[in-house]
């Protein structure tokens, strides 16, 4: 029997033990009470235990992708959970946010474990899981015109070489998400050394409108990295929302 400690109950255990023999005298209940009772007291809550805790609070992990661990998930085995992570062929140390296969409205990076030419930055407003499955389908079908699909059909490559990492989410608009995608393309140089065809939103608007990058389709080289960075730095001061 366990009681919360109370000075009024201090004398309770003595009669419990002393009078136990009378319970044993009754043949109808004797079998129910084979052992004498044990009494114990636990400490009731006090001001200190109510206000403090001996356990240190565990802060939620602030970095690193995580697997969703759903039984039928087809993304978990591809997702990179390393923190920090350095994409192949680069020296950029990435500390990804705590996102999972279930995240949506994301910018992501695909990397190849077989070589350092398979980096690809993409973005999607819907679930990452859907977009990733589309990439896998282009690999299975070896869809012509899809750089990701074609890369994993190169000699020595297969679907198991495909890994992914989520770089950011919670973008407040499609444009801000695409700005972030372009920032990562530039940072990781995936439009030159990887599988991105162009610079994303820069190619859509800026250089086309300024007439500086139209020749890309005819095989012209993309604008030099430093020139693009300079553009971004200039633009950043005018439009704070460009980077997130
Ligand atoms: Zn998963
Ligand atoms: Zn590769």
XYZ file of C-alpha atoms and ligand atoms in Angstrom:
246
model
C 0.000 0.000 0.000
C 1.471 3.338 -1.042
C 0.341 6.562 0.602
C 1.353 10.097 -0.067
C 3.186 11.228 3.020
C 0.972 12.942 5.537
C 1.832 13.325 9.191
C -1.734 12.253 10.125
C -1.136 8.854 8.506
C 2.147 8.076 10.270
C 0.414 5.797 12.738
C -1.555 3.861 10.138
C 0.977 1.143 9.371
C 1.241 -0.136 12.926
C -2.444 -1.239 13.265
C -2.342 -2.595 9.702
C 0.433 -4.994 10.653
C -0.828 -5.637 14.153
C -4.396 -6.479 13.179
C -3.488 -8.454 10.084
C -3.706 -11.694 12.080
C -7.481 -11.205 12.420
C -7.853 -11.314 8.640
C -5.978 -14.598 8.610
C -8.438 -16.057 11.151
C -11.344 -15.833 8.742
C -11.250 -18.960 6.486
C -13.253 -17.256 3.716
C -10.698 -14.498 3.135
C -7.529 -16.105 4.499
C -6.355 -17.145 1.040
C -6.640 -13.583 -0.255
C -4.181 -12.249 2.300
C -1.318 -14.685 2.337
C 1.362 -12.049 3.049
C 1.290 -9.253 5.614
C 0.765 -5.801 4.113
C 3.657 -3.547 3.208
C 3.110 0.146 3.490
C 5.191 2.850 1.866
C 5.024 6.594 1.567
C 5.808 8.721 -1.413
C 6.633 12.385 -1.367
C 3.664 14.565 -2.348
C 4.287 17.315 -4.892
C 5.931 20.355 -3.357
C 6.660 23.819 -4.665
C 10.103 22.811 -5.891
C 8.925 19.772 -7.848
C 6.060 21.778 -9.339
C 8.281 24.635 -10.481
C 11.494 22.910 -11.544
C 12.611 19.763 -13.325
C 15.800 17.768 -12.903
C 15.674 16.889 -16.610
C 17.323 19.310 -19.011
C 15.042 20.388 -21.866
C 15.942 18.692 -25.162
C 15.871 21.289 -27.944
C 14.243 20.015 -31.163
C 16.805 19.202 -33.863
C 17.258 22.404 -35.827
C 19.171 20.937 -38.762
C 19.079 17.882 -40.923
C 16.545 16.168 -43.167
C 14.744 13.206 -41.692
C 13.099 10.116 -43.086
C 9.320 9.896 -42.619
C 9.633 6.166 -41.801
C 6.276 5.362 -43.375
C 6.166 1.698 -44.277
C 5.556 2.168 -47.997
C 7.612 5.354 -48.483
C 9.696 5.267 -51.653
C 11.714 8.373 -50.737
C 13.192 7.409 -47.330
C 15.955 5.259 -48.788
C 17.090 8.136 -51.014
C 17.009 11.018 -48.530
C 20.332 12.272 -47.100
C 20.211 12.987 -43.364
C 23.879 14.002 -42.913
C 24.619 17.344 -41.199
C 26.574 19.066 -42.537
C 26.468 17.757 -46.072
C 28.936 18.668 -48.837
C 27.519 17.954 -52.326
C 29.915 15.947 -54.534
C 32.341 18.080 -56.536
C 31.796 21.170 -54.351
C 33.227 22.607 -51.146
C 29.896 24.045 -50.012
C 28.876 22.891 -46.566
C 25.095 22.627 -46.320
C 23.136 22.514 -43.071
C 19.702 21.481 -44.327
C 16.559 22.399 -42.374
C 14.581 19.697 -40.514
C 12.365 18.553 -43.414
C 11.075 15.113 -44.406
C 9.837 13.184 -47.438
C 6.377 14.611 -46.643
C 7.413 18.270 -46.932
C 5.919 20.460 -49.644
C 6.715 23.908 -51.088
C 10.419 23.090 -51.177
C 13.711 23.653 -52.957
C 15.681 20.423 -53.223
C 18.969 19.008 -54.449
C 19.490 15.687 -56.205
C 22.986 14.205 -56.034
C 24.627 11.189 -57.619
C 26.632 8.831 -55.410
C 28.478 7.489 -58.476
C 29.983 10.743 -59.776
C 30.152 14.490 -59.137
C 28.319 15.540 -62.338
C 24.834 14.614 -61.181
C 23.908 17.564 -58.945
C 20.502 19.015 -59.778
C 18.569 21.763 -57.988
C 14.783 21.853 -58.326
C 11.725 23.381 -56.725
C 8.107 22.381 -56.303
C 5.031 23.945 -54.753
C 3.421 20.556 -54.185
C 4.612 17.562 -52.176
C 8.267 16.718 -52.629
C 7.291 13.040 -52.664
C 5.331 13.540 -55.924
C 8.133 15.462 -57.613
C 10.727 12.924 -56.564
C 8.610 10.068 -57.913
C 8.351 11.949 -61.230
C 12.162 12.143 -61.355
C 12.365 8.413 -60.673
C 9.908 7.742 -63.475
C 12.039 9.693 -65.987
C 14.981 7.517 -64.901
C 13.037 4.262 -65.320
C 11.816 5.417 -68.757
C 15.147 7.044 -69.677
C 13.046 9.946 -70.935
C 14.922 11.886 -73.593
C 15.258 15.600 -72.872
C 15.212 15.067 -69.096
C 18.743 15.520 -67.822
C 18.065 13.671 -64.562
C 16.455 10.732 -66.355
C 19.353 10.477 -68.782
C 22.115 10.828 -66.161
C 21.081 7.769 -64.160
C 21.003 5.725 -67.350
C 24.677 6.454 -68.038
C 27.039 3.442 -67.922
C 27.576 2.240 -64.357
C 24.614 4.239 -63.018
C 21.233 3.155 -61.728
C 18.366 4.366 -59.585
C 20.171 3.413 -56.358
C 22.761 6.148 -57.068
C 20.088 8.832 -56.784
C 20.034 10.693 -53.455
C 18.148 13.810 -52.438
C 18.271 16.527 -49.844
C 15.716 19.248 -49.079
C 17.309 22.699 -48.938
C 14.437 24.939 -47.873
C 10.671 25.258 -47.522
C 7.839 27.520 -46.302
C 8.277 29.965 -49.170
C 5.623 32.639 -49.226
C 5.305 32.744 -53.019
C 6.336 30.844 -56.123
C 8.689 33.655 -57.098
C 10.514 33.568 -53.779
C 10.817 29.780 -54.066
C 12.241 30.108 -57.565
C 14.644 32.823 -56.412
C 15.928 30.418 -53.812
C 16.275 27.687 -56.448
C 18.397 30.022 -58.589
C 20.518 30.981 -55.599
C 21.319 27.283 -55.039
C 21.979 26.666 -58.749
C 24.524 29.495 -58.650
C 26.013 28.435 -55.326
C 26.523 24.820 -56.413
C 27.272 25.669 -60.040
C 24.804 23.019 -61.194
C 24.028 24.885 -64.458
C 27.649 24.297 -65.531
C 28.913 21.248 -63.619
C 25.564 19.575 -62.954
C 22.231 18.742 -64.527
C 20.398 22.092 -64.443
C 19.805 23.382 -67.958
C 19.668 27.016 -66.963
C 19.602 29.484 -64.120
C 15.931 29.129 -63.334
C 14.222 32.420 -62.701
C 17.165 34.471 -64.008
C 16.881 32.756 -67.367
C 13.131 33.332 -67.432
C 13.211 37.038 -66.805
C 16.356 38.987 -66.314
C 18.806 37.963 -68.994
C 16.135 37.326 -71.601
C 14.606 40.723 -70.968
C 17.986 42.413 -71.028
C 18.948 40.507 -74.136
C 22.057 39.177 -72.461
C 21.374 35.462 -72.369
C 19.171 34.773 -75.330
C 21.859 32.924 -77.220
C 21.872 30.063 -74.755
C 19.562 27.969 -76.928
C 22.060 28.303 -79.807
C 24.830 26.941 -77.604
C 26.238 30.187 -76.166
C 27.971 29.821 -72.814
C 26.038 30.928 -69.734
C 27.011 34.297 -68.223
C 30.115 34.108 -66.016
C 29.430 33.262 -62.416
C 30.867 36.511 -61.054
C 28.699 38.602 -63.380
C 25.569 36.820 -62.207
C 26.534 37.140 -58.565
C 27.063 40.863 -59.084
C 23.613 41.113 -60.596
C 22.148 39.334 -57.594
C 23.974 41.558 -55.162
C 22.749 44.689 -56.939
C 19.248 43.312 -57.167
C 19.215 42.236 -53.544
C 19.410 45.808 -52.324
C 16.333 46.726 -54.381
C 14.308 43.613 -53.665
C 14.741 42.205 -50.209
C 12.489 39.247 -51.051
C 14.907 37.905 -53.649
C 16.690 35.723 -51.115
C 15.077 33.786 -48.395
Zn 9.855 8.689 -46.294
Zn 26.508 10.231 -61.743
